[in-house]
Amino acid sequence: MTVLISVWGASPGVGKSTLCAGLVRWLADAGLQVDHFREEEILTRPQFTAVAESFKTTGAVDLATLIAATAEFVASVLASGDDVVIADALVPYIPTLLAMGHEEETIGAFMTDLTEVLAPVSPVMVFLDGNAEAALSRAARREEGQWLDWYVGKLAKYAVSPPVADVTSAMNYLQRERAVTLETIARNDWSLVVIERADELPQDEVLRAAQRSLRPWLEVLTQGSPTQG
């Protein structure tokens, strides 16, 4: 059995990357072979070369290309023998689809195809919920400089709805992104772990909450993993 754990959140700054690193350590300590797919690696992993090139040249990507890249990624995971992939903001690509202006109907059809492609790696989403305003403020403090202006400007360039022009409208958009993500996941029966108030909790407490919810998958994986005999 191979499991893909996709970590998402209600906003930048909510703690996705920190949680991913903690989960990687926890699962590796349990004797599992773990691949950590960092957020920026969609631009560098060979399975996503066509996707990255399309974004660089046109700012968009054909949905069939995205599905094909995901199928290649799944095949590479299965061939690697990894027990778990911890993916920081990879699938199900909802922000990307919204940025390209796709409506819920198109996203729903895409998710049906994506769920079928991902079935061999038993996708689980861990969603860090919380207050977008607080999380954005935390991200701005962490990144320093003009990060918040850069982030708002990035969203403003995309065909998102509602459109983004300032911090307030960015928070309104993030609320929609959250709703579409959770609703789409629920309709496609993914395993879903939601950690409430992640922006308010200490990082070690967020990790413990995720560990408690993911323990059934850990038990299955360690019982069946070659590393456990």
mmCIF file with all atom_site columns, C-alpha atoms in Angstrom:
data_model
loop_
_atom_site.group_PDB
_atom_site.id
_atom_site.type_symbol
_atom_site.label_atom_id
_atom_site.label_alt_id
_atom_site.label_comp_id
_atom_site.label_asym_id
_atom_site.label_entity_id
_atom_site.label_seq_id
_atom_site.pdbx_PDB_ins_code
_atom_site.Cartn_x
_atom_site.Cartn_y
_atom_site.Cartn_z
_atom_site.occupancy
_atom_site.B_iso_or_equiv
_atom_site.pdbx_formal_charge
_atom_site.auth_seq_id
_atom_site.auth_comp_id
_atom_site.auth_asym_id
_atom_site.auth_atom_id
_atom_site.pdbx_PDB_model_num
ATOM 1   C CA . MET A 1 1   ? 0.000   0.000  0.000   1.00 0.00 ? 1   MET A CA 1
ATOM 2   C CA . THR A 1 2   ? 1.151   3.525  -0.839  1.00 0.00 ? 2   THR A CA 1
ATOM 3   C CA . VAL A 1 3   ? -0.457  6.642  0.589   1.00 0.00 ? 3   VAL A CA 1
ATOM 4   C CA . LEU A 1 4   ? -0.315  10.205 -0.723  1.00 0.00 ? 4   LEU A CA 1
ATOM 5   C CA . ILE A 1 5   ? -0.882  12.734 2.055   1.00 0.00 ? 5   ILE A CA 1
ATOM 6   C CA . SER A 1 6   ? -1.695  16.104 0.534   1.00 0.00 ? 6   SER A CA 1
ATOM 7   C CA . VAL A 1 7   ? -1.364  19.010 2.963   1.00 0.00 ? 7   VAL A CA 1
ATOM 8   C CA . TRP A 1 8   ? -3.355  22.167 2.262   1.00 0.00 ? 8   TRP A CA 1
ATOM 9   C CA . GLY A 1 9   ? -4.578  25.126 4.265   1.00 0.00 ? 9   GLY A CA 1
ATOM 10  C CA . ALA A 1 10  ? -6.977  28.017 4.398   1.00 0.00 ? 10  ALA A CA 1
ATOM 11  C CA . SER A 1 11  ? -4.224  30.547 3.660   1.00 0.00 ? 11  SER A CA 1
ATOM 12  C CA . PRO A 1 12  ? -0.491  31.021 3.263   1.00 0.00 ? 12  PRO A CA 1
ATOM 13  C CA . GLY A 1 13  ? 1.081   31.208 6.701   1.00 0.00 ? 13  GLY A CA 1
ATOM 14  C CA . VAL A 1 14  ? -1.215  28.631 8.272   1.00 0.00 ? 14  VAL A CA 1
ATOM 15  C CA . GLY A 1 15  ? 1.643   26.152 8.751   1.00 0.00 ? 15  GLY A CA 1
ATOM 16  C CA . LYS A 1 16  ? 1.567   23.698 5.828   1.00 0.00 ? 16  LYS A CA 1
ATOM 17  C CA . SER A 1 17  ? 5.296   23.437 5.236   1.00 0.00 ? 17  SER A CA 1
ATOM 18  C CA . THR A 1 18  ? 6.072   23.094 8.931   1.00 0.00 ? 18  THR A CA 1
ATOM 19  C CA . LEU A 1 19  ? 3.500   20.320 9.273   1.00 0.00 ? 19  LEU A CA 1
ATOM 20  C CA . CYS A 1 20  ? 4.855   18.528 6.199   1.00 0.00 ? 20  CYS A CA 1
ATOM 21  C CA . ALA A 1 21  ? 8.362   18.485 7.665   1.00 0.00 ? 21  ALA A CA 1
ATOM 22  C CA . GLY A 1 22  ? 7.032   17.138 10.958  1.00 0.00 ? 22  GLY A CA 1
ATOM 23  C CA . LEU A 1 23  ? 5.045   14.387 9.258   1.00 0.00 ? 23  LEU A CA 1
ATOM 24  C CA . VAL A 1 24  ? 8.063   13.347 7.198   1.00 0.00 ? 24  VAL A CA 1
ATOM 25  C CA . ARG A 1 25  ? 10.151  12.938 10.362  1.00 0.00 ? 25  ARG A CA 1
ATOM 26  C CA . TRP A 1 26  ? 7.370   11.063 12.171  1.00 0.00 ? 26  TRP A CA 1
ATOM 27  C CA . LEU A 1 27  ? 6.758   8.589  9.366   1.00 0.00 ? 27  LEU A CA 1
ATOM 28  C CA . ALA A 1 28  ? 10.454  8.037  8.669   1.00 0.00 ? 28  ALA A CA 1
ATOM 29  C CA . ASP A 1 29  ? 11.016  7.352  12.367  1.00 0.00 ? 29  ASP A CA 1
ATOM 30  C CA . ALA A 1 30  ? 8.310   4.676  12.092  1.00 0.00 ? 30  ALA A CA 1
ATOM 31  C CA . GLY A 1 31  ? 10.464  2.899  9.510   1.00 0.00 ? 31  GLY A CA 1
ATOM 32  C CA . LEU A 1 32  ? 8.604   3.986  6.399   1.00 0.00 ? 32  LEU A CA 1
ATOM 33  C CA . GLN A 1 33  ? 10.115  5.139  3.122   1.00 0.00 ? 33  GLN A CA 1
ATOM 34  C CA . VAL A 1 34  ? 8.884   8.711  2.695   1.00 0.00 ? 34  VAL A CA 1
ATOM 35  C CA . ASP A 1 35  ? 9.056   11.138 -0.224  1.00 0.00 ? 35  ASP A CA 1
ATOM 36  C CA . HIS A 1 36  ? 8.685   14.825 0.668   1.00 0.00 ? 36  HIS A CA 1
ATOM 37  C CA . PHE A 1 37  ? 7.219   16.700 -2.320  1.00 0.00 ? 37  PHE A CA 1
ATOM 38  C CA . ARG A 1 38  ? 7.832   20.352 -1.498  1.00 0.00 ? 38  ARG A CA 1
ATOM 39  C CA . GLU A 1 39  ? 5.568   23.069 -2.873  1.00 0.00 ? 39  GLU A CA 1
ATOM 40  C CA . GLU A 1 40  ? 8.123   24.458 -5.317  1.00 0.00 ? 40  GLU A CA 1
ATOM 41  C CA . GLU A 1 41  ? 9.002   21.059 -6.766  1.00 0.00 ? 41  GLU A CA 1
ATOM 42  C CA . ILE A 1 42  ? 6.104   21.063 -9.225  1.00 0.00 ? 42  ILE A CA 1
ATOM 43  C CA . LEU A 1 43  ? 8.420   23.284 -11.294 1.00 0.00 ? 43  LEU A CA 1
ATOM 44  C CA . THR A 1 44  ? 11.343  20.856 -11.140 1.00 0.00 ? 44  THR A CA 1
ATOM 45  C CA . ARG A 1 45  ? 10.087  17.264 -10.932 1.00 0.00 ? 45  ARG A CA 1
ATOM 46  C CA . PRO A 1 46  ? 10.411  15.585 -14.333 1.00 0.00 ? 46  PRO A CA 1
ATOM 47  C CA . GLN A 1 47  ? 6.813   14.365 -14.384 1.00 0.00 ? 47  GLN A CA 1
ATOM 48  C CA . PHE A 1 48  ? 5.617   17.975 -14.338 1.00 0.00 ? 48  PHE A CA 1
ATOM 49  C CA . THR A 1 49  ? 7.986   19.398 -16.965 1.00 0.00 ? 49  THR A CA 1
ATOM 50  C CA . ALA A 1 50  ? 5.205   19.966 -19.503 1.00 0.00 ? 50  ALA A CA 1
ATOM 51  C CA . VAL A 1 51  ? 3.048   21.619 -16.849 1.00 0.00 ? 51  VAL A CA 1
ATOM 52  C CA . ALA A 1 52  ? 5.862   23.946 -15.749 1.00 0.00 ? 52  ALA A CA 1
ATOM 53  C CA . GLU A 1 53  ? 6.714   24.927 -19.326 1.00 0.00 ? 53  GLU A CA 1
ATOM 54  C CA . SER A 1 54  ? 3.081   25.665 -20.108 1.00 0.00 ? 54  SER A CA 1
ATOM 55  C CA . PHE A 1 55  ? 2.746   27.922 -17.064 1.00 0.00 ? 55  PHE A CA 1
ATOM 56  C CA . LYS A 1 56  ? 5.955   29.759 -17.890 1.00 0.00 ? 56  LYS A CA 1
ATOM 57  C CA . THR A 1 57  ? 4.924   30.483 -21.485 1.00 0.00 ? 57  THR A CA 1
ATOM 58  C CA . THR A 1 58  ? 1.149   30.987 -21.240 1.00 0.00 ? 58  THR A CA 1
ATOM 59  C CA . GLY A 1 59  ? 0.256   31.259 -17.541 1.00 0.00 ? 59  GLY A CA 1
ATOM 60  C CA . ALA A 1 60  ? -2.128  28.315 -17.928 1.00 0.00 ? 60  ALA A CA 1
ATOM 61  C CA . VAL A 1 61  ? -2.130  24.590 -18.582 1.00 0.00 ? 61  VAL A CA 1
ATOM 62  C CA . ASP A 1 62  ? -4.452  22.271 -20.448 1.00 0.00 ? 62  ASP A CA 1
ATOM 63  C CA . LEU A 1 63  ? -6.371  20.101 -17.996 1.00 0.00 ? 63  LEU A CA 1
ATOM 64  C CA . ALA A 1 64  ? -5.556  16.951 -19.957 1.00 0.00 ? 64  ALA A CA 1
ATOM 65  C CA . THR A 1 65  ? -1.858  17.818 -19.591 1.00 0.00 ? 65  THR A CA 1
ATOM 66  C CA . LEU A 1 66  ? -2.307  18.179 -15.838 1.00 0.00 ? 66  LEU A CA 1
ATOM 67  C CA . ILE A 1 67  ? -4.047  14.801 -15.619 1.00 0.00 ? 67  ILE A CA 1
ATOM 68  C CA . ALA A 1 68  ? -1.319  13.153 -17.716 1.00 0.00 ? 68  ALA A CA 1
ATOM 69  C CA . ALA A 1 69  ? 1.411   14.659 -15.522 1.00 0.00 ? 69  ALA A CA 1
ATOM 70  C CA . THR A 1 70  ? -0.348  13.383 -12.414 1.00 0.00 ? 70  THR A CA 1
ATOM 71  C CA . ALA A 1 71  ? -0.596  9.893  -13.923 1.00 0.00 ? 71  ALA A CA 1
ATOM 72  C CA . GLU A 1 72  ? 3.170   9.972  -14.568 1.00 0.00 ? 72  GLU A CA 1
ATOM 73  C CA . PHE A 1 73  ? 3.740   11.103 -11.007 1.00 0.00 ? 73  PHE A CA 1
ATOM 74  C CA . VAL A 1 74  ? 1.627   8.252  -9.608  1.00 0.00 ? 74  VAL A CA 1
ATOM 75  C CA . ALA A 1 75  ? 3.507   5.736  -11.761 1.00 0.00 ? 75  ALA A CA 1
ATOM 76  C CA . SER A 1 76  ? 6.839   7.101  -10.495 1.00 0.00 ? 76  SER A CA 1
ATOM 77  C CA . VAL A 1 77  ? 5.671   6.846  -6.878  1.00 0.00 ? 77  VAL A CA 1
ATOM 78  C CA . LEU A 1 78  ? 4.616   3.238  -7.323  1.00 0.00 ? 78  LEU A CA 1
ATOM 79  C CA . ALA A 1 79  ? 7.879   2.390  -9.092  1.00 0.00 ? 79  ALA A CA 1
ATOM 80  C CA . SER A 1 80  ? 9.956   4.019  -6.337  1.00 0.00 ? 80  SER A CA 1
ATOM 81  C CA . GLY A 1 81  ? 8.642   1.742  -3.623  1.00 0.00 ? 81  GLY A CA 1
ATOM 82  C CA . ASP A 1 82  ? 7.883   4.685  -1.339  1.00 0.00 ? 82  ASP A CA 1
ATOM 83  C CA . ASP A 1 83  ? 5.347   3.969  1.380   1.00 0.00 ? 83  ASP A CA 1
ATOM 84  C CA . VAL A 1 84  ? 4.187   7.555  1.751   1.00 0.00 ? 84  VAL A CA 1
ATOM 85  C CA . VAL A 1 85  ? 4.391   10.805 -0.191  1.00 0.00 ? 85  VAL A CA 1
ATOM 86  C CA . ILE A 1 86  ? 3.930   13.986 1.836   1.00 0.00 ? 86  ILE A CA 1
ATOM 87  C CA . ALA A 1 87  ? 2.881   16.621 -0.703  1.00 0.00 ? 87  ALA A CA 1
ATOM 88  C CA . ASP A 1 88  ? 2.937   20.295 0.250   1.00 0.00 ? 88  ASP A CA 1
ATOM 89  C CA . ALA A 1 89  ? 0.170   22.025 -1.759  1.00 0.00 ? 89  ALA A CA 1
ATOM 90  C CA . LEU A 1 90  ? 0.188   19.683 -4.766  1.00 0.00 ? 90  LEU A CA 1
ATOM 91  C CA . VAL A 1 91  ? -3.062  17.878 -5.568  1.00 0.00 ? 91  VAL A CA 1
ATOM 92  C CA . PRO A 1 92  ? -5.925  18.594 -6.098  1.00 0.00 ? 92  PRO A CA 1
ATOM 93  C CA . TYR A 1 93  ? -4.717  21.815 -7.819  1.00 0.00 ? 93  TYR A CA 1
ATOM 94  C CA . ILE A 1 94  ? -7.808  23.828 -6.831  1.00 0.00 ? 94  ILE A CA 1
ATOM 95  C CA . PRO A 1 95  ? -5.987  27.207 -6.571  1.00 0.00 ? 95  PRO A CA 1
ATOM 96  C CA . THR A 1 96  ? -4.451  26.611 -10.007 1.00 0.00 ? 96  THR A CA 1
ATOM 97  C CA . LEU A 1 97  ? -7.826  25.805 -11.529 1.00 0.00 ? 97  LEU A CA 1
ATOM 98  C CA . LEU A 1 98  ? -9.428  28.860 -9.954  1.00 0.00 ? 98  LEU A CA 1
ATOM 99  C CA . ALA A 1 99  ? -6.537  31.063 -11.088 1.00 0.00 ? 99  ALA A CA 1
ATOM 100 C CA . MET A 1 100 ? -7.190  29.927 -14.657 1.00 0.00 ? 100 MET A CA 1
ATOM 101 C CA . GLY A 1 101 ? -10.819 31.007 -14.325 1.00 0.00 ? 101 GLY A CA 1
ATOM 102 C CA . HIS A 1 102 ? -12.450 27.574 -14.220 1.00 0.00 ? 102 HIS A CA 1
ATOM 103 C CA . GLU A 1 103 ? -15.882 27.354 -12.624 1.00 0.00 ? 103 GLU A CA 1
ATOM 104 C CA . GLU A 1 104 ? -17.082 24.704 -10.180 1.00 0.00 ? 104 GLU A CA 1
ATOM 105 C CA . GLU A 1 105 ? -18.644 22.541 -12.905 1.00 0.00 ? 105 GLU A CA 1
ATOM 106 C CA . THR A 1 106 ? -15.351 22.209 -14.786 1.00 0.00 ? 106 THR A CA 1
ATOM 107 C CA . ILE A 1 107 ? -13.441 21.702 -11.551 1.00 0.00 ? 107 ILE A CA 1
ATOM 108 C CA . GLY A 1 108 ? -15.879 18.973 -10.526 1.00 0.00 ? 108 GLY A CA 1
ATOM 109 C CA . ALA A 1 109 ? -15.411 17.066 -13.782 1.00 0.00 ? 109 ALA A CA 1
ATOM 110 C CA . PHE A 1 110 ? -11.634 17.440 -13.515 1.00 0.00 ? 110 PHE A CA 1
ATOM 111 C CA . MET A 1 111 ? -11.693 16.150 -9.933  1.00 0.00 ? 111 MET A CA 1
ATOM 112 C CA . THR A 1 112 ? -13.577 13.031 -11.004 1.00 0.00 ? 112 THR A CA 1
ATOM 113 C CA . ASP A 1 113 ? -10.775 12.216 -13.453 1.00 0.00 ? 113 ASP A CA 1
ATOM 114 C CA . LEU A 1 114 ? -8.062  13.204 -10.970 1.00 0.00 ? 114 LEU A CA 1
ATOM 115 C CA . THR A 1 115 ? -9.506  11.013 -8.225  1.00 0.00 ? 115 THR A CA 1
ATOM 116 C CA . GLU A 1 116 ? -9.449  8.009  -10.553 1.00 0.00 ? 116 GLU A CA 1
ATOM 117 C CA . VAL A 1 117 ? -5.810  8.682  -11.486 1.00 0.00 ? 117 VAL A CA 1
ATOM 118 C CA . LEU A 1 118 ? -4.809  9.027  -7.819  1.00 0.00 ? 118 LEU A CA 1
ATOM 119 C CA . ALA A 1 119 ? -6.660  5.925  -6.626  1.00 0.00 ? 119 ALA A CA 1
ATOM 120 C CA . PRO A 1 120 ? -3.511  3.707  -6.605  1.00 0.00 ? 120 PRO A CA 1
ATOM 121 C CA . VAL A 1 121 ? -1.898  5.996  -4.012  1.00 0.00 ? 121 VAL A CA 1
ATOM 122 C CA . SER A 1 122 ? -4.952  6.301  -1.721  1.00 0.00 ? 122 SER A CA 1
ATOM 123 C CA . PRO A 1 123 ? -5.001  10.113 -1.376  1.00 0.00 ? 123 PRO A CA 1
ATOM 124 C CA . VAL A 1 124 ? -5.586  11.678 2.024   1.00 0.00 ? 124 VAL A CA 1
ATOM 125 C CA . MET A 1 125 ? -5.945  15.427 2.486   1.00 0.00 ? 125 MET A CA 1
ATOM 126 C CA . VAL A 1 126 ? -4.868  17.160 5.680   1.00 0.00 ? 126 VAL A CA 1
ATOM 127 C CA . PHE A 1 127 ? -6.441  20.615 5.684   1.00 0.00 ? 127 PHE A CA 1
ATOM 128 C CA . LEU A 1 128 ? -5.236  23.261 8.103   1.00 0.00 ? 128 LEU A CA 1
ATOM 129 C CA . ASP A 1 129 ? -8.222  25.464 8.763   1.00 0.00 ? 129 ASP A CA 1
ATOM 130 C CA . GLY A 1 130 ? -8.128  28.863 10.369  1.00 0.00 ? 130 GLY A CA 1
ATOM 131 C CA . ASN A 1 131 ? -8.500  32.590 9.997   1.00 0.00 ? 131 ASN A CA 1
ATOM 132 C CA . ALA A 1 132 ? -7.084  33.799 6.682   1.00 0.00 ? 132 ALA A CA 1
ATOM 133 C CA . GLU A 1 133 ? -6.340  37.289 7.987   1.00 0.00 ? 133 GLU A CA 1
ATOM 134 C CA . ALA A 1 134 ? -4.300  35.976 10.925  1.00 0.00 ? 134 ALA A CA 1
ATOM 135 C CA . ALA A 1 135 ? -2.462  33.474 8.711   1.00 0.00 ? 135 ALA A CA 1
ATOM 136 C CA . LEU A 1 136 ? -1.613  36.111 6.108   1.00 0.00 ? 136 LEU A CA 1
ATOM 137 C CA . SER A 1 137 ? -0.282  38.390 8.838   1.00 0.00 ? 137 SER A CA 1
ATOM 138 C CA . ARG A 1 138 ? 1.887   35.550 10.133  1.00 0.00 ? 138 ARG A CA 1
ATOM 139 C CA . ALA A 1 139 ? 3.208   34.877 6.634   1.00 0.00 ? 139 ALA A CA 1
ATOM 140 C CA . ALA A 1 140 ? 3.975   38.560 6.151   1.00 0.00 ? 140 ALA A CA 1
ATOM 141 C CA . ARG A 1 141 ? 5.944   38.667 9.420   1.00 0.00 ? 141 ARG A CA 1
ATOM 142 C CA . ARG A 1 142 ? 7.829   35.515 8.495   1.00 0.00 ? 142 ARG A CA 1
ATOM 143 C CA . GLU A 1 143 ? 8.729   36.617 4.968   1.00 0.00 ? 143 GLU A CA 1
ATOM 144 C CA . GLU A 1 144 ? 9.337   40.279 5.863   1.00 0.00 ? 144 GLU A CA 1
ATOM 145 C CA . GLY A 1 145 ? 9.838   42.879 3.159   1.00 0.00 ? 145 GLY A CA 1
ATOM 146 C CA . GLN A 1 146 ? 6.954   43.432 0.751   1.00 0.00 ? 146 GLN A CA 1
ATOM 147 C CA . TRP A 1 147 ? 5.690   39.852 0.751   1.00 0.00 ? 147 TRP A CA 1
ATOM 148 C CA . LEU A 1 148 ? 2.037   40.714 1.364   1.00 0.00 ? 148 LEU A CA 1
ATOM 149 C CA . ASP A 1 149 ? 2.024   43.250 -1.485  1.00 0.00 ? 149 ASP A CA 1
ATOM 150 C CA . TRP A 1 150 ? 3.641   40.641 -3.734  1.00 0.00 ? 150 TRP A CA 1
ATOM 151 C CA . TYR A 1 151 ? 1.060   38.004 -2.779  1.00 0.00 ? 151 TYR A CA 1
ATOM 152 C CA . VAL A 1 152 ? -1.907  40.324 -3.359  1.00 0.00 ? 152 VAL A CA 1
ATOM 153 C CA . GLY A 1 153 ? -0.385  41.402 -6.666  1.00 0.00 ? 153 GLY A CA 1
ATOM 154 C CA . LYS A 1 154 ? 0.054   37.798 -7.748  1.00 0.00 ? 154 LYS A CA 1
ATOM 155 C CA . LEU A 1 155 ? -3.609  36.997 -7.073  1.00 0.00 ? 155 LEU A CA 1
ATOM 156 C CA . ALA A 1 156 ? -4.666  40.212 -8.810  1.00 0.00 ? 156 ALA A CA 1
ATOM 157 C CA . LYS A 1 157 ? -3.058  38.995 -12.058 1.00 0.00 ? 157 LYS A CA 1
ATOM 158 C CA . TYR A 1 158 ? -5.190  35.852 -12.162 1.00 0.00 ? 158 TYR A CA 1
ATOM 159 C CA . ALA A 1 159 ? -8.778  35.360 -13.307 1.00 0.00 ? 159 ALA A CA 1
ATOM 160 C CA . VAL A 1 160 ? -9.939  34.536 -9.791  1.00 0.00 ? 160 VAL A CA 1
ATOM 161 C CA . SER A 1 161 ? -13.451 35.208 -8.545  1.00 0.00 ? 161 SER A CA 1
ATOM 162 C CA . PRO A 1 162 ? -14.047 37.331 -6.598  1.00 0.00 ? 162 PRO A CA 1
ATOM 163 C CA . PRO A 1 163 ? -11.293 39.452 -8.152  1.00 0.00 ? 163 PRO A CA 1
ATOM 164 C CA . VAL A 1 164 ? -8.415  40.550 -5.935  1.00 0.00 ? 164 VAL A CA 1
ATOM 165 C CA . ALA A 1 165 ? -7.232  44.133 -5.624  1.00 0.00 ? 165 ALA A CA 1
ATOM 166 C CA . ASP A 1 166 ? -6.188  44.470 -1.973  1.00 0.00 ? 166 ASP A CA 1
ATOM 167 C CA . VAL A 1 167 ? -5.796  42.488 1.241   1.00 0.00 ? 167 VAL A CA 1
ATOM 168 C CA . THR A 1 168 ? -9.526  42.464 1.986   1.00 0.00 ? 168 THR A CA 1
ATOM 169 C CA . SER A 1 169 ? -10.450 41.074 -1.423  1.00 0.00 ? 169 SER A CA 1
ATOM 170 C CA . ALA A 1 170 ? -7.594  38.564 -1.134  1.00 0.00 ? 170 ALA A CA 1
ATOM 171 C CA . MET A 1 171 ? -9.164  37.234 2.063   1.00 0.00 ? 171 MET A CA 1
ATOM 172 C CA . ASN A 1 172 ? -12.553 37.043 0.318   1.00 0.00 ? 172 ASN A CA 1
ATOM 173 C CA . TYR A 1 173 ? -10.986 35.022 -2.469  1.00 0.00 ? 173 TYR A CA 1
ATOM 174 C CA . LEU A 1 174 ? -9.236  32.706 -0.004  1.00 0.00 ? 174 LEU A CA 1
ATOM 175 C CA . GLN A 1 175 ? -12.603 31.984 1.608   1.00 0.00 ? 175 GLN A CA 1
ATOM 176 C CA . ARG A 1 176 ? -13.906 30.860 -1.771  1.00 0.00 ? 176 ARG A CA 1
ATOM 177 C CA . GLU A 1 177 ? -10.780 28.799 -2.427  1.00 0.00 ? 177 GLU A CA 1
ATOM 178 C CA . ARG A 1 178 ? -11.272 27.073 0.933   1.00 0.00 ? 178 ARG A CA 1
ATOM 179 C CA . ALA A 1 179 ? -14.944 26.353 0.239   1.00 0.00 ? 179 ALA A CA 1
ATOM 180 C CA . VAL A 1 180 ? -14.335 24.971 -3.255  1.00 0.00 ? 180 VAL A CA 1
ATOM 181 C CA . THR A 1 181 ? -11.472 22.787 -2.024  1.00 0.00 ? 181 THR A CA 1
ATOM 182 C CA . LEU A 1 182 ? -13.399 21.210 0.839   1.00 0.00 ? 182 LEU A CA 1
ATOM 183 C CA . GLU A 1 183 ? -16.629 20.804 -1.112  1.00 0.00 ? 183 GLU A CA 1
ATOM 184 C CA . THR A 1 184 ? -14.848 19.192 -4.053  1.00 0.00 ? 184 THR A CA 1
ATOM 185 C CA . ILE A 1 185 ? -12.924 16.800 -1.818  1.00 0.00 ? 185 ILE A CA 1
ATOM 186 C CA . ALA A 1 186 ? -16.133 15.797 -0.031  1.00 0.00 ? 186 ALA A CA 1
ATOM 187 C CA . ARG A 1 187 ? -17.973 15.112 -3.283  1.00 0.00 ? 187 ARG A CA 1
ATOM 188 C CA . ASN A 1 188 ? -15.191 12.802 -4.440  1.00 0.00 ? 188 ASN A CA 1
ATOM 189 C CA . ASP A 1 189 ? -14.958 10.880 -1.155  1.00 0.00 ? 189 ASP A CA 1
ATOM 190 C CA . TRP A 1 190 ? -11.302 11.549 -0.441  1.00 0.00 ? 190 TRP A CA 1
ATOM 191 C CA . SER A 1 191 ? -10.145 10.770 3.064   1.00 0.00 ? 191 SER A CA 1
ATOM 192 C CA . LEU A 1 192 ? -10.079 14.165 4.767   1.00 0.00 ? 192 LEU A CA 1
ATOM 193 C CA . VAL A 1 193 ? -8.503  15.379 8.002   1.00 0.00 ? 193 VAL A CA 1
ATOM 194 C CA . VAL A 1 194 ? -9.402  18.941 9.017   1.00 0.00 ? 194 VAL A CA 1
ATOM 195 C CA . ILE A 1 195 ? -7.422  20.567 11.814  1.00 0.00 ? 195 ILE A CA 1
ATOM 196 C CA . GLU A 1 196 ? -9.433  23.453 13.211  1.00 0.00 ? 196 GLU A CA 1
ATOM 197 C CA . ARG A 1 197 ? -7.865  26.739 14.363  1.00 0.00 ? 197 ARG A CA 1
ATOM 198 C CA . ALA A 1 198 ? -4.479  25.727 12.997  1.00 0.00 ? 198 ALA A CA 1
ATOM 199 C CA . ASP A 1 199 ? -3.454  29.382 12.881  1.00 0.00 ? 199 ASP A CA 1
ATOM 200 C CA . GLU A 1 200 ? -3.956  29.670 16.655  1.00 0.00 ? 200 GLU A CA 1
ATOM 201 C CA . LEU A 1 201 ? -2.307  26.430 17.782  1.00 0.00 ? 201 LEU A CA 1
ATOM 202 C CA . PRO A 1 202 ? 1.396   25.876 18.516  1.00 0.00 ? 202 PRO A CA 1
ATOM 203 C CA . GLN A 1 203 ? 3.113   23.995 15.696  1.00 0.00 ? 203 GLN A CA 1
ATOM 204 C CA . ASP A 1 204 ? 3.770   20.918 17.825  1.00 0.00 ? 204 ASP A CA 1
ATOM 205 C CA . GLU A 1 205 ? 0.085   20.735 18.742  1.00 0.00 ? 205 GLU A CA 1
ATOM 206 C CA . VAL A 1 206 ? -0.908  20.900 15.059  1.00 0.00 ? 206 VAL A CA 1
ATOM 207 C CA . LEU A 1 207 ? 1.500   18.033 14.384  1.00 0.00 ? 207 LEU A CA 1
ATOM 208 C CA . ARG A 1 208 ? 0.068   15.956 17.231  1.00 0.00 ? 208 ARG A CA 1
ATOM 209 C CA . ALA A 1 209 ? -3.470  16.535 15.940  1.00 0.00 ? 209 ALA A CA 1
ATOM 210 C CA . ALA A 1 210 ? -2.441  15.372 12.470  1.00 0.00 ? 210 ALA A CA 1
ATOM 211 C CA . GLN A 1 211 ? -0.647  12.353 13.905  1.00 0.00 ? 211 GLN A CA 1
ATOM 212 C CA . ARG A 1 212 ? -3.732  11.291 15.864  1.00 0.00 ? 212 ARG A CA 1
ATOM 213 C CA . SER A 1 213 ? -5.903  11.457 12.770  1.00 0.00 ? 213 SER A CA 1
ATOM 214 C CA . LEU A 1 214 ? -3.355  9.746  10.519  1.00 0.00 ? 214 LEU A CA 1
ATOM 215 C CA . ARG A 1 215 ? -2.476  6.939  12.925  1.00 0.00 ? 215 ARG A CA 1
ATOM 216 C CA . PRO A 1 216 ? -4.847  4.409  11.258  1.00 0.00 ? 216 PRO A CA 1
ATOM 217 C CA . TRP A 1 217 ? -2.936  4.851  7.970   1.00 0.00 ? 217 TRP A CA 1
ATOM 218 C CA . LEU A 1 218 ? 0.377   4.531  9.815   1.00 0.00 ? 218 LEU A CA 1
ATOM 219 C CA . GLU A 1 219 ? -0.744  1.246  11.361  1.00 0.00 ? 219 GLU A CA 1
ATOM 220 C CA . VAL A 1 220 ? -1.759  -0.171 7.996   1.00 0.00 ? 220 VAL A CA 1
ATOM 221 C CA . LEU A 1 221 ? 1.466   0.965  6.362   1.00 0.00 ? 221 LEU A CA 1
ATOM 222 C CA . THR A 1 222 ? 3.786   -0.343 9.067   1.00 0.00 ? 222 THR A CA 1
ATOM 223 C CA . GLN A 1 223 ? 2.012   -3.696 9.220   1.00 0.00 ? 223 GLN A CA 1
ATOM 224 C CA . GLY A 1 224 ? 2.415   -4.128 5.471   1.00 0.00 ? 224 GLY A CA 1
ATOM 225 C CA . SER A 1 225 ? 5.750   -2.380 4.937   1.00 0.00 ? 225 SER A CA 1
ATOM 226 C CA . PRO A 1 226 ? 8.755   -4.523 3.980   1.00 0.00 ? 226 PRO A CA 1
ATOM 227 C CA . THR A 1 227 ? 10.859  -2.408 6.354   1.00 0.00 ? 227 THR A CA 1
ATOM 228 C CA . GLN A 1 228 ? 8.810   -3.802 9.212   1.00 0.00 ? 228 GLN A CA 1
ATOM 229 C CA . GLY A 1 229 ? 9.429   -7.430 8.257   1.00 0.00 ? 229 GLY A CA 1
#
